[in-house]
Every structure is written in structure tokens, then in C-alpha cells.
PDB file of C-alpha atoms in Angstrom:
ATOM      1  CA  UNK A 135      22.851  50.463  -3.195  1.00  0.00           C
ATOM      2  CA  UNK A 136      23.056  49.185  -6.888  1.00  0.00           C
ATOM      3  CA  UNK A 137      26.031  46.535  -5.389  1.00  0.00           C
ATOM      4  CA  UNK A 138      23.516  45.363  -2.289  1.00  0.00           C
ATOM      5  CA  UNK A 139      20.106  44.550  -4.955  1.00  0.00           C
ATOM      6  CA  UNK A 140      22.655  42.309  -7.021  1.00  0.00           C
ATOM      7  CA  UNK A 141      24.060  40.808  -4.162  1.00  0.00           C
ATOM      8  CA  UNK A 142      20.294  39.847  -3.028  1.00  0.00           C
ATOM      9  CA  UNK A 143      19.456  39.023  -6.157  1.00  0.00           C
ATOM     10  CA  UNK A 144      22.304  36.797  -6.596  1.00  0.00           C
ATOM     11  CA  UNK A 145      21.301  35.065  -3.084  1.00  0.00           C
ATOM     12  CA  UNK A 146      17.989  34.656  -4.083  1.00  0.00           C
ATOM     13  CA  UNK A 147      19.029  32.840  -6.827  1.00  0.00           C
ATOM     14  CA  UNK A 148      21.532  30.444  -5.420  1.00  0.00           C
ATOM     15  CA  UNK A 149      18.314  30.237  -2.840  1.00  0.00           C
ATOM     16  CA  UNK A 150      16.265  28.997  -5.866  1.00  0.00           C
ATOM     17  CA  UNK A 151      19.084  26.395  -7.236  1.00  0.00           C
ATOM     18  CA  UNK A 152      19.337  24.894  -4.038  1.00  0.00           C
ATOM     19  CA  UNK A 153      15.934  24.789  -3.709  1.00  0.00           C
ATOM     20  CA  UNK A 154      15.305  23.194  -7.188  1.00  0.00           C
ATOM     21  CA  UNK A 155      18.130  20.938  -6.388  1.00  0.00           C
ATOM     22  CA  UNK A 156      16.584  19.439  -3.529  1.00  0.00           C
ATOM     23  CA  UNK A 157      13.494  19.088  -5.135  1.00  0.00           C
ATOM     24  CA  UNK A 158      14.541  16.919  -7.991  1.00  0.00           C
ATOM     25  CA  UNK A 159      16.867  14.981  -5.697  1.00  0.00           C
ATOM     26  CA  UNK A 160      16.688  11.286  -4.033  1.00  0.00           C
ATOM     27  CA  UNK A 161      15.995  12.561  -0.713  1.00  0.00           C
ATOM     28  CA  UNK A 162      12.808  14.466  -1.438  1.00  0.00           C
ATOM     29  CA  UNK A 163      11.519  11.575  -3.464  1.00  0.00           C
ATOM     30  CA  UNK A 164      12.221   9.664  -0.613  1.00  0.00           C
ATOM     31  CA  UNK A 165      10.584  12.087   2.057  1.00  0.00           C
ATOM     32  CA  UNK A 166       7.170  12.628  -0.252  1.00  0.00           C
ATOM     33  CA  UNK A 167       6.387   9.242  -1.273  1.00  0.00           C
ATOM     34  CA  UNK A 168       6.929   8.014   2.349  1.00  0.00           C
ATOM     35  CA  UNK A 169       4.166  11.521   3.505  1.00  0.00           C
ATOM     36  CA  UNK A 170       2.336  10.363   0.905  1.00  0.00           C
ATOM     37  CA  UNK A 171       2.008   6.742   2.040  1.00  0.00           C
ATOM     38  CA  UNK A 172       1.512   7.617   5.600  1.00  0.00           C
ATOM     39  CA  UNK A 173      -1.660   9.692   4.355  1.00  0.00           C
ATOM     40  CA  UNK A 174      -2.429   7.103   2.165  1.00  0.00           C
ATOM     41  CA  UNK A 175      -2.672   4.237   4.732  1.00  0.00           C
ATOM     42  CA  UNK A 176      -4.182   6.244   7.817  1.00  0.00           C
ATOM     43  CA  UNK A 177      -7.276   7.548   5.607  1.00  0.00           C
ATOM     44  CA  UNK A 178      -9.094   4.438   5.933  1.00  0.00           C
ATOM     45  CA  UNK A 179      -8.100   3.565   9.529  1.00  0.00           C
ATOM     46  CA  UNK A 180      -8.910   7.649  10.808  1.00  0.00           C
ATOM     47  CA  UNK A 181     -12.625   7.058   8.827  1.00  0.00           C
ATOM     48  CA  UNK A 182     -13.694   3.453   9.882  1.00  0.00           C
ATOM     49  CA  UNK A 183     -16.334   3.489  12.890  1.00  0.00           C
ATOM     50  CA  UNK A 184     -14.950   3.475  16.198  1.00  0.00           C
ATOM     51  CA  UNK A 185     -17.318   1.442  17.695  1.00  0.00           C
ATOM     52  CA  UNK A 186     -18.269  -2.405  16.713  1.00  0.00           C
ATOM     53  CA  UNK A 187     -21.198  -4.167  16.911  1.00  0.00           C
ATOM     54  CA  UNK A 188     -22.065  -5.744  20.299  1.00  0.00           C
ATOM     55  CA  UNK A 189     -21.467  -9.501  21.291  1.00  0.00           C
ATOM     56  CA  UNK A 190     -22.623 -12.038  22.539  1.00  0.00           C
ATOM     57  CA  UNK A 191     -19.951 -14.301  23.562  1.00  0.00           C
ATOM     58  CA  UNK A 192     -15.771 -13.967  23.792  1.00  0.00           C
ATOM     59  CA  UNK A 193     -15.531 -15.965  20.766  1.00  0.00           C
ATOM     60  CA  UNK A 194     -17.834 -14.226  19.164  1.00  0.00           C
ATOM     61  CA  UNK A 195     -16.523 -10.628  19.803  1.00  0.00           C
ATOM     62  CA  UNK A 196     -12.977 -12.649  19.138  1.00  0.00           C
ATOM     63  CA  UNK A 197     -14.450 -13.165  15.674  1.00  0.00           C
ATOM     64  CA  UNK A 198     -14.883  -9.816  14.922  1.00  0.00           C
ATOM     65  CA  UNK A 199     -12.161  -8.089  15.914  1.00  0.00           C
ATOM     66  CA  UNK A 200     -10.028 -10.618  13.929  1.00  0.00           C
ATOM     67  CA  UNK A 201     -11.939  -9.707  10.729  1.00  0.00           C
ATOM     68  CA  UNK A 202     -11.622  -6.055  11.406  1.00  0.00           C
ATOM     69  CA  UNK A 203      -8.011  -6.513  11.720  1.00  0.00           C
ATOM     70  CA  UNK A 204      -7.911  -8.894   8.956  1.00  0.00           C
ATOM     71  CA  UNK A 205      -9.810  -6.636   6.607  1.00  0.00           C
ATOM     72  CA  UNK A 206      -7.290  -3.249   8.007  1.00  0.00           C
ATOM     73  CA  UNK A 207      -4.418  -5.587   6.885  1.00  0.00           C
ATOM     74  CA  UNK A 208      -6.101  -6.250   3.445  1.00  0.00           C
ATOM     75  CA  UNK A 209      -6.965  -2.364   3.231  1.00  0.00           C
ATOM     76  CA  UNK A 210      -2.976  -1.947   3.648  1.00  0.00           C
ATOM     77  CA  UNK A 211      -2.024  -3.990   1.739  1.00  0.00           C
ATOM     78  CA  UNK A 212      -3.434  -3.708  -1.272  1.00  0.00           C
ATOM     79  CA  UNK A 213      -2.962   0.426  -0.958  1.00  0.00           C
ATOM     80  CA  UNK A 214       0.692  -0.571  -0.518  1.00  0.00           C
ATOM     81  CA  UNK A 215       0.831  -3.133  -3.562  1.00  0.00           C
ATOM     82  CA  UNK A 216      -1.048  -0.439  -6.070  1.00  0.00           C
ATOM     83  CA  UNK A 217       1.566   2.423  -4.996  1.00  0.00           C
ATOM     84  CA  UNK A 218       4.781  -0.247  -5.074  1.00  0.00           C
ATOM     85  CA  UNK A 219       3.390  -1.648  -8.709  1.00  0.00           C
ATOM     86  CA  UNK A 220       2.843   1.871  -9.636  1.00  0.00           C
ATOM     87  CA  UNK A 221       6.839   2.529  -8.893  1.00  0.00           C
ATOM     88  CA  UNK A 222       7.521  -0.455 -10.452  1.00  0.00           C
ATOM     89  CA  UNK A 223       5.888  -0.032 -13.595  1.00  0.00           C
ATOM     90  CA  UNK A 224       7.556   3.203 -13.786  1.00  0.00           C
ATOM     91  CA  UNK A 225      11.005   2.415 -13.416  1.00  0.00           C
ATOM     92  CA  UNK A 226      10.472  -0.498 -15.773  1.00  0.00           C
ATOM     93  CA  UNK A 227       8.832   1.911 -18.450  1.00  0.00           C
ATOM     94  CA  UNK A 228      11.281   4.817 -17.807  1.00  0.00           C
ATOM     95  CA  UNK A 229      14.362   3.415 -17.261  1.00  0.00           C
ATOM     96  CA  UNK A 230      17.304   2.861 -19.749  1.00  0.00           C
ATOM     97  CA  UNK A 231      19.212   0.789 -17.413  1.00  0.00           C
ATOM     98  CA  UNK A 232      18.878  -3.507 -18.144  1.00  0.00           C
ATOM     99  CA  UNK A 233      18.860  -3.947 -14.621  1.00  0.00           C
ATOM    100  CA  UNK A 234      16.772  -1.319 -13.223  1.00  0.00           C
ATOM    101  CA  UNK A 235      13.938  -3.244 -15.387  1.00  0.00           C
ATOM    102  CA  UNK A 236      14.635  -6.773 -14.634  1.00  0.00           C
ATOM    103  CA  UNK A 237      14.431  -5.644 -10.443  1.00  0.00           C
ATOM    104  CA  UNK A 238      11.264  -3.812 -11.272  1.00  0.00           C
ATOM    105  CA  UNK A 239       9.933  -7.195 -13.286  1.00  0.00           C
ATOM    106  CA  UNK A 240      11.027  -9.103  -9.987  1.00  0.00           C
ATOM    107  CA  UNK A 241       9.851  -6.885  -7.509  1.00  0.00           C
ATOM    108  CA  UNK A 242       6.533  -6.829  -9.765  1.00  0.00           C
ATOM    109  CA  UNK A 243       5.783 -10.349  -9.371  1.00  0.00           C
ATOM    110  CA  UNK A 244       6.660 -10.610  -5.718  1.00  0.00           C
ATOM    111  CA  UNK A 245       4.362  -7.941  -5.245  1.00  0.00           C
ATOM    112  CA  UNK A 246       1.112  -9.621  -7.142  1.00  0.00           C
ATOM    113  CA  UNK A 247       2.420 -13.329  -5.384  1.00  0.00           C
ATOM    114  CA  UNK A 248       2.134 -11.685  -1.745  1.00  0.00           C
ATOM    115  CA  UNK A 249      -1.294  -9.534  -3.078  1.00  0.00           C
ATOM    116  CA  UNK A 250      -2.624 -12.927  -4.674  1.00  0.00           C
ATOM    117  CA  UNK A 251      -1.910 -14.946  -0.888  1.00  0.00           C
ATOM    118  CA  UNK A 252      -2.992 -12.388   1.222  1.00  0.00           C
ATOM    119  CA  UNK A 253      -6.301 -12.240  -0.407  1.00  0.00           C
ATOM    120  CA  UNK A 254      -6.536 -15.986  -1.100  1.00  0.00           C
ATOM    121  CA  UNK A 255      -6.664 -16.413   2.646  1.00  0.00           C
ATOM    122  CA  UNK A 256      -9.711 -14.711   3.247  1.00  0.00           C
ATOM    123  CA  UNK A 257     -10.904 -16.801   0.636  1.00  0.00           C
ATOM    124  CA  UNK A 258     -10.186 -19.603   2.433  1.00  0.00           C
ATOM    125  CA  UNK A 259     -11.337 -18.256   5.743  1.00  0.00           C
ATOM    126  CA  UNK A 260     -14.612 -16.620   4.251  1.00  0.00           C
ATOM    127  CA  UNK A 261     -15.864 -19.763   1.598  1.00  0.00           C
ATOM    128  CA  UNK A 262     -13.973 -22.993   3.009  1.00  0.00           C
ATOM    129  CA  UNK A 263     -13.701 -22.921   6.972  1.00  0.00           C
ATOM    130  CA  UNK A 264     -17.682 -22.757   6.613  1.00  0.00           C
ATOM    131  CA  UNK A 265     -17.726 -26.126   5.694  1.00  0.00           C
ATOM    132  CA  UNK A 266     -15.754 -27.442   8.611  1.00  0.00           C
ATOM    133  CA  UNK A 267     -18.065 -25.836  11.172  1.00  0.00           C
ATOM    134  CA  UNK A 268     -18.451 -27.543  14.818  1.00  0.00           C
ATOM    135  CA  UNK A 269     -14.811 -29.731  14.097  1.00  0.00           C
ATOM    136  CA  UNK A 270     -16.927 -31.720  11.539  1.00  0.00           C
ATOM    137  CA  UNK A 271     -17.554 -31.539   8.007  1.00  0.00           C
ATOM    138  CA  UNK A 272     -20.983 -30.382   7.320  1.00  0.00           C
ATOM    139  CA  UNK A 273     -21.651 -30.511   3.715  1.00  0.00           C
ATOM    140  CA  UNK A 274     -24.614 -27.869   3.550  1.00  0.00           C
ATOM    141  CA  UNK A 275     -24.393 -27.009  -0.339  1.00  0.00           C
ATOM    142  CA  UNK A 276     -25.958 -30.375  -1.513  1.00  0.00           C
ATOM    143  CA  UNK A 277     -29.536 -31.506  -0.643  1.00  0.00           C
ATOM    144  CA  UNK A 278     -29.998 -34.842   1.166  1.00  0.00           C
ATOM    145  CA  UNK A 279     -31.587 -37.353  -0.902  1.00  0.00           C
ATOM    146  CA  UNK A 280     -34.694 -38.701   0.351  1.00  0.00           C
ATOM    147  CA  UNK A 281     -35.545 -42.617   2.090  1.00  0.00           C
ATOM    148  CA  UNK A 282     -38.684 -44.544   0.389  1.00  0.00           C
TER     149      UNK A 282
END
């Protein structure tokens, strides 16, 4: 009987090793950050209203669907850039490899370049394109001056 506990008890433990192993290993790193992400990212899709406004027109309803989607990609995105700059900060404040912290520099600025253009365009598509409305240019932010 004595023989039998030890041999359980020297199970469970190789159990718990193996366990712990896996946990601080590549793979599970891998496998949680990508759960993690896949919360992350349907959160905001799962909670935004399922039906939009009514329109009038095509182009109209055209409109808004391509600023819901635009505003979805922005919503991605910039969940993805925090998390990936997060990582990178990390490995470039924890690492003692040269490397390691020159990739994470690099994959740093790529990261705030590709943030900095995606939001740029709806910049662009929100402040400028106003100005171009009907295929002309319609400058509607200065007054007209007056005729005597």
C-alpha cells in the first residue's frame, strides 16, 4: 500500500512538472496571447448595434456601411497595435539579447507608421473630401466678400 501512495505521488508530481513546463513554454504563450486577441478583437464587433440607421438612397446606405467598416478596421487596428507595442516594449525592456531589441525598435516603428496611416486616412476622408463635394471645390470655410 505504502509502495502504491509513492508511486501516485510520484505521478502526480511528474503530472505537475509537465504541467508547469508547458505553462512557461513557447507554445502556451503562443496559444494565450492568440485567445486573448481573439477576445480582444470580437468584444467590440459582438457589442456594436446590429441594425443601422435607415437610407435614403444606395449611395447613401453605401456611405454608411463603408464607415462602419472603416471604423471596425480602425477598432482592430488600433487594439492590435496597443497589444503588438505592448510585446514590443517588453522584449525591448526585458531582453539581454542586442538583437532581440533592435527587432522590437523596428517592429515598434512599423507599428506606429501603419497606426499613424491608417488613422490619417480618415482624416483625410472625414476633414478634406468635404471640400471637394459635387466633383468641385467648394470652399465653404471662408465667407464671400461682399459687391458695392
Amino acid at each position: 500500500m505504502k509502495k502504491e501512495k509513492t508511486n501516485m505521488q510520484e505521478q502526480l508530481y511528474r503530472w505537475q512538472w509537465a504541467f508547469l513546463n508547458f505553462v512557461h513554454s513557447k507554445t502556451f504563450r503562443v496559444i494565450f496571447m492568440a485567445t486573448f486577441a481573439a477576445i480582444m478583437l470580437a468584444t467590440p464587433v459582438l457589442a456594436s448595434p446590429a441594425t443601422p440607421p435607415a437610407a435614403e438612397t444606395i449611395w447613401t446606405r453605401a456611405r454608411a456601411i463603408m464607415q462602419d467598416v472603416y471604423s471596425q478596421i480602425i477598432l482592430i487596428s488600433t487594439i492590435a497595435a496597443v497589444v503588438t507595442a505592448a510585446v514590443a516594449l517588453l522584449l525591448m525592456n526585458f531582453s539581454k539579447n542586442n538583437r532581440t531589441v533592435d527587432e522590437s525598435r523596428a517592429w515598434l516603428k512599423r507599428i506606429i507608421i501603419s497606426w499613424a496611416i491608417l488613422n490619417g486616412l480618415g482624416f483625410i476622408m472625414a476633414y478634406i473630401t468635404p471640400f471637394f463635394a459635387g466633383g468641385t471645390w467648394s470652399d465653404t470655410g471662408t465667407p464671400t466678400p461682399t459687391t458695392r
